[in-house]
Amino acid sequence: MQTRKLHLVSGTLLAAFIGIHLFNHLISIWGVEQHIQLMNQLRKIYRHPVVELILFLSIGLQLFSGIRLARRKEKNKLPGYEKLQLFTGLYLSFFLLIHIAAILVGRYYLHLNTNIYFGAAGINYFPVNLFFIPYYALAILSFFGHIAALLKSRILLIAGLFITLLIFYGLTNHFSGIDLPKEYMLLIGR
């Protein structure tokens, strides 16, 4: 299969999951309980061993094919949307490597439920939020930017910015009252 087709197929599978995952984060606007309730229902599907394996394979294929495609491009000669696609793709590669490793460490080494508290720990507490706020915000913006570049859609870019703001509104304790349970305090060094 051609690298571009491989990237598109694995990207479509991954985009479907990420879209559902981001929708789950949007639910946090209505509270932690609603977020966790939906996550528990969704996990019955995406944590099934076969589905999870397909997701991990899709991530691997995305990284492999995306880096191969990026290496072929002359960065200085790309039009605007292609530059956006290249740089958002590179950031998503960086993010996915770190994010998946963190989830696996959280789940299997720290024995934490990698739910809303796992992510909220990073964005709600100083000084770790100095890393995690831009880290997560750029990931969400890059997700929408990468697809917007493919579709050449400014509306999707604007929607991505709006969705990013809403997700941060829901995941920050200043607005929705997220209090970090004791077992998650180790994530912020406390």
Short mmCIF file of C-alpha atoms in Angstrom, two decimals:
data_model
loop_
_atom_site.label_atom_id
_atom_site.label_comp_id
_atom_site.label_asym_id
_atom_site.label_seq_id
_atom_site.Cartn_x
_atom_site.Cartn_y
_atom_site.Cartn_z
CA MET A 1 0.00 0.00 0.00
CA GLN A 2 1.26 3.49 -0.81
CA THR A 3 2.53 5.56 2.11
CA ARG A 4 -0.06 8.28 1.51
CA LYS A 5 -2.95 5.77 1.44
CA LEU A 6 -1.61 4.03 4.55
CA HIS A 7 -1.47 7.41 6.29
CA LEU A 8 -5.03 8.25 5.23
CA VAL A 9 -6.51 4.91 6.32
CA SER A 10 -4.75 4.80 9.69
CA GLY A 11 -5.45 8.51 10.16
CA THR A 12 -9.16 8.04 9.54
CA LEU A 13 -9.35 5.31 12.21
CA LEU A 14 -7.35 7.42 14.62
CA ALA A 15 -9.36 10.58 13.88
CA ALA A 16 -12.59 8.74 14.69
CA PHE A 17 -11.20 7.69 18.07
CA ILE A 18 -9.71 11.12 18.83
CA GLY A 19 -13.00 12.80 17.88
CA ILE A 20 -14.86 10.57 20.36
CA HIS A 21 -12.14 11.16 22.97
CA LEU A 22 -12.39 14.94 22.56
CA PHE A 23 -16.19 14.76 22.71
CA ASN A 24 -15.79 12.95 26.04
CA HIS A 25 -13.58 15.82 27.24
CA LEU A 26 -16.24 18.33 26.13
CA ILE A 27 -18.73 16.58 28.42
CA SER A 28 -16.57 17.73 31.35
CA ILE A 29 -18.27 21.11 30.97
CA TRP A 30 -21.26 19.50 32.71
CA GLY A 31 -19.15 17.96 35.44
CA VAL A 32 -16.66 15.29 36.41
CA GLU A 33 -19.36 12.66 37.01
CA GLN A 34 -20.82 13.07 33.51
CA HIS A 35 -17.35 12.88 31.97
CA ILE A 36 -16.45 9.70 33.87
CA GLN A 37 -19.84 8.11 33.19
CA LEU A 38 -19.45 8.58 29.42
CA MET A 39 -15.78 7.51 29.55
CA ASN A 40 -16.71 4.28 31.32
CA GLN A 41 -19.25 3.50 28.59
CA LEU A 42 -16.80 4.34 25.79
CA ARG A 43 -14.00 2.32 27.40
CA LYS A 44 -16.11 -0.81 26.99
CA ILE A 45 -15.46 -0.33 23.27
CA TYR A 46 -12.02 1.25 22.91
CA ARG A 47 -10.37 -0.71 25.73
CA HIS A 48 -11.44 -4.02 24.24
CA PRO A 49 -8.12 -5.76 23.49
CA VAL A 50 -8.80 -6.03 19.72
CA VAL A 51 -9.93 -2.42 19.39
CA GLU A 52 -7.05 -1.18 21.54
CA LEU A 53 -4.59 -3.15 19.39
CA ILE A 54 -6.07 -1.60 16.24
CA LEU A 55 -5.72 1.87 17.80
CA PHE A 56 -2.08 1.25 18.77
CA LEU A 57 -1.32 -0.11 15.31
CA SER A 58 -3.01 2.94 13.77
CA ILE A 59 -0.85 5.22 15.88
CA GLY A 60 2.29 3.33 14.82
CA LEU A 61 1.28 3.50 11.17
CA GLN A 62 0.50 7.20 11.48
CA LEU A 63 3.90 7.92 12.98
CA PHE A 64 5.75 5.79 10.44
CA SER A 65 3.88 7.00 7.36
CA GLY A 66 3.68 10.62 8.55
CA ILE A 67 7.41 10.88 9.13
CA ARG A 68 8.09 9.27 5.73
CA LEU A 69 5.78 11.78 4.05
CA ALA A 70 7.31 14.71 5.97
CA ARG A 71 10.84 13.74 4.95
CA ARG A 72 9.86 13.95 1.27
CA LYS A 73 8.66 17.55 1.48
CA GLU A 74 10.73 20.65 0.88
CA LYS A 75 9.58 22.70 3.86
CA ASN A 76 10.44 26.14 2.43
CA LYS A 77 8.47 25.62 -0.78
CA LEU A 78 5.17 24.43 0.66
CA PRO A 79 1.93 26.42 0.30
CA GLY A 80 0.11 27.47 3.49
CA TYR A 81 -2.19 24.50 4.03
CA GLU A 82 0.59 22.01 3.29
CA LYS A 83 2.86 23.75 5.82
CA LEU A 84 0.04 23.62 8.34
CA GLN A 85 -0.44 19.92 7.64
CA LEU A 86 3.28 19.21 7.96
CA PHE A 87 3.85 21.06 11.23
CA THR A 88 0.62 19.92 12.89
CA GLY A 89 1.48 16.35 11.88
CA LEU A 90 4.95 16.64 13.40
CA TYR A 91 3.50 18.00 16.64
CA LEU A 92 0.88 15.25 16.75
CA SER A 93 3.68 12.68 16.37
CA PHE A 94 5.50 14.22 19.33
CA PHE A 95 2.29 14.39 21.36
CA LEU A 96 1.15 10.84 20.62
CA LEU A 97 4.50 9.36 21.61
CA ILE A 98 4.49 11.15 24.95
CA HIS A 99 0.77 10.77 25.58
CA ILE A 100 0.61 7.04 24.91
CA ALA A 101 3.72 6.43 27.01
CA ALA A 102 2.20 8.47 29.87
CA ILE A 103 -1.10 6.59 29.69
CA LEU A 104 0.68 3.22 29.74
CA VAL A 105 2.91 4.27 32.65
CA GLY A 106 -0.10 5.63 34.52
CA ARG A 107 -2.14 2.51 33.92
CA TYR A 108 0.46 -0.25 34.39
CA TYR A 109 3.22 1.25 36.55
CA LEU A 110 1.44 3.79 38.75
CA HIS A 111 -1.81 1.74 38.77
CA LEU A 112 -3.94 4.84 38.28
CA ASN A 113 -7.20 5.11 36.44
CA THR A 114 -6.17 7.37 33.55
CA ASN A 115 -9.44 9.25 33.63
CA ILE A 116 -10.22 12.98 33.86
CA TYR A 117 -8.09 13.35 36.99
CA PHE A 118 -5.01 12.04 35.20
CA GLY A 119 -5.19 14.83 32.60
CA ALA A 120 -6.59 17.51 34.89
CA ALA A 121 -3.64 17.13 37.26
CA GLY A 122 -1.30 18.62 34.69
CA ILE A 123 -3.38 21.62 33.68
CA ASN A 124 -4.60 22.68 37.12
CA TYR A 125 -1.46 22.84 39.23
CA PHE A 126 1.55 25.13 39.05
CA PRO A 127 4.31 24.67 37.91
CA VAL A 128 3.46 21.55 35.86
CA ASN A 129 0.67 23.42 34.10
CA LEU A 130 3.34 25.58 32.41
CA PHE A 131 4.13 22.49 30.33
CA PHE A 132 0.74 20.77 30.18
CA ILE A 133 -1.47 23.68 29.13
CA PRO A 134 0.42 24.36 25.89
CA TYR A 135 1.10 20.61 25.44
CA TYR A 136 -2.62 19.73 25.45
CA ALA A 137 -3.82 22.89 23.73
CA LEU A 138 -1.37 22.45 20.84
CA ALA A 139 -2.40 18.80 20.53
CA ILE A 140 -6.09 19.63 20.14
CA LEU A 141 -5.33 22.54 17.81
CA SER A 142 -2.95 20.35 15.79
CA PHE A 143 -5.59 17.63 15.46
CA PHE A 144 -8.08 20.10 14.00
CA GLY A 145 -5.36 21.91 12.04
CA HIS A 146 -4.11 18.69 10.44
CA ILE A 147 -7.59 17.75 9.23
CA ALA A 148 -8.39 21.35 8.28
CA ALA A 149 -5.24 21.45 6.15
CA LEU A 150 -6.26 18.24 4.38
CA LEU A 151 -9.75 19.62 3.71
CA LYS A 152 -8.52 23.23 3.24
CA SER A 153 -11.14 24.38 5.75
CA ARG A 154 -10.80 27.58 7.76
CA ILE A 155 -14.08 26.81 9.51
CA LEU A 156 -12.59 23.62 10.96
CA LEU A 157 -9.61 25.64 12.25
CA ILE A 158 -11.95 28.07 13.99
CA ALA A 159 -14.08 25.21 15.37
CA GLY A 160 -10.88 23.59 16.69
CA LEU A 161 -9.96 26.75 18.57
CA PHE A 162 -13.45 27.02 20.05
CA ILE A 163 -13.48 23.32 21.05
CA THR A 164 -10.04 23.68 22.65
CA LEU A 165 -11.29 26.57 24.79
CA LEU A 166 -14.40 24.62 25.81
CA ILE A 167 -12.36 21.55 26.76
CA PHE A 168 -10.04 23.65 28.91
CA TYR A 169 -13.07 25.29 30.48
CA GLY A 170 -14.36 21.84 31.46
CA LEU A 171 -11.03 20.42 32.63
CA THR A 172 -9.91 23.26 34.86
CA ASN A 173 -10.79 23.29 38.52
CA HIS A 174 -11.32 27.05 38.46
CA PHE A 175 -14.55 26.53 36.52
CA SER A 176 -15.91 23.02 37.05
CA GLY A 177 -14.63 22.36 40.56
CA ILE A 178 -12.27 19.49 39.81
CA ASP A 179 -10.64 18.45 43.06
CA LEU A 180 -7.77 16.07 42.52
CA PRO A 181 -8.08 12.85 44.55
CA LYS A 182 -5.14 12.05 46.81
CA GLU A 183 -3.74 9.21 44.67
CA TYR A 184 -3.27 11.60 41.71
CA MET A 185 -1.20 14.11 43.70
CA LEU A 186 1.97 12.18 42.89
CA LEU A 187 1.52 13.34 39.28
CA ILE A 188 2.20 16.90 40.36
CA GLY A 189 4.93 16.12 42.86
CA ARG A 190 2.81 16.46 46.01
#
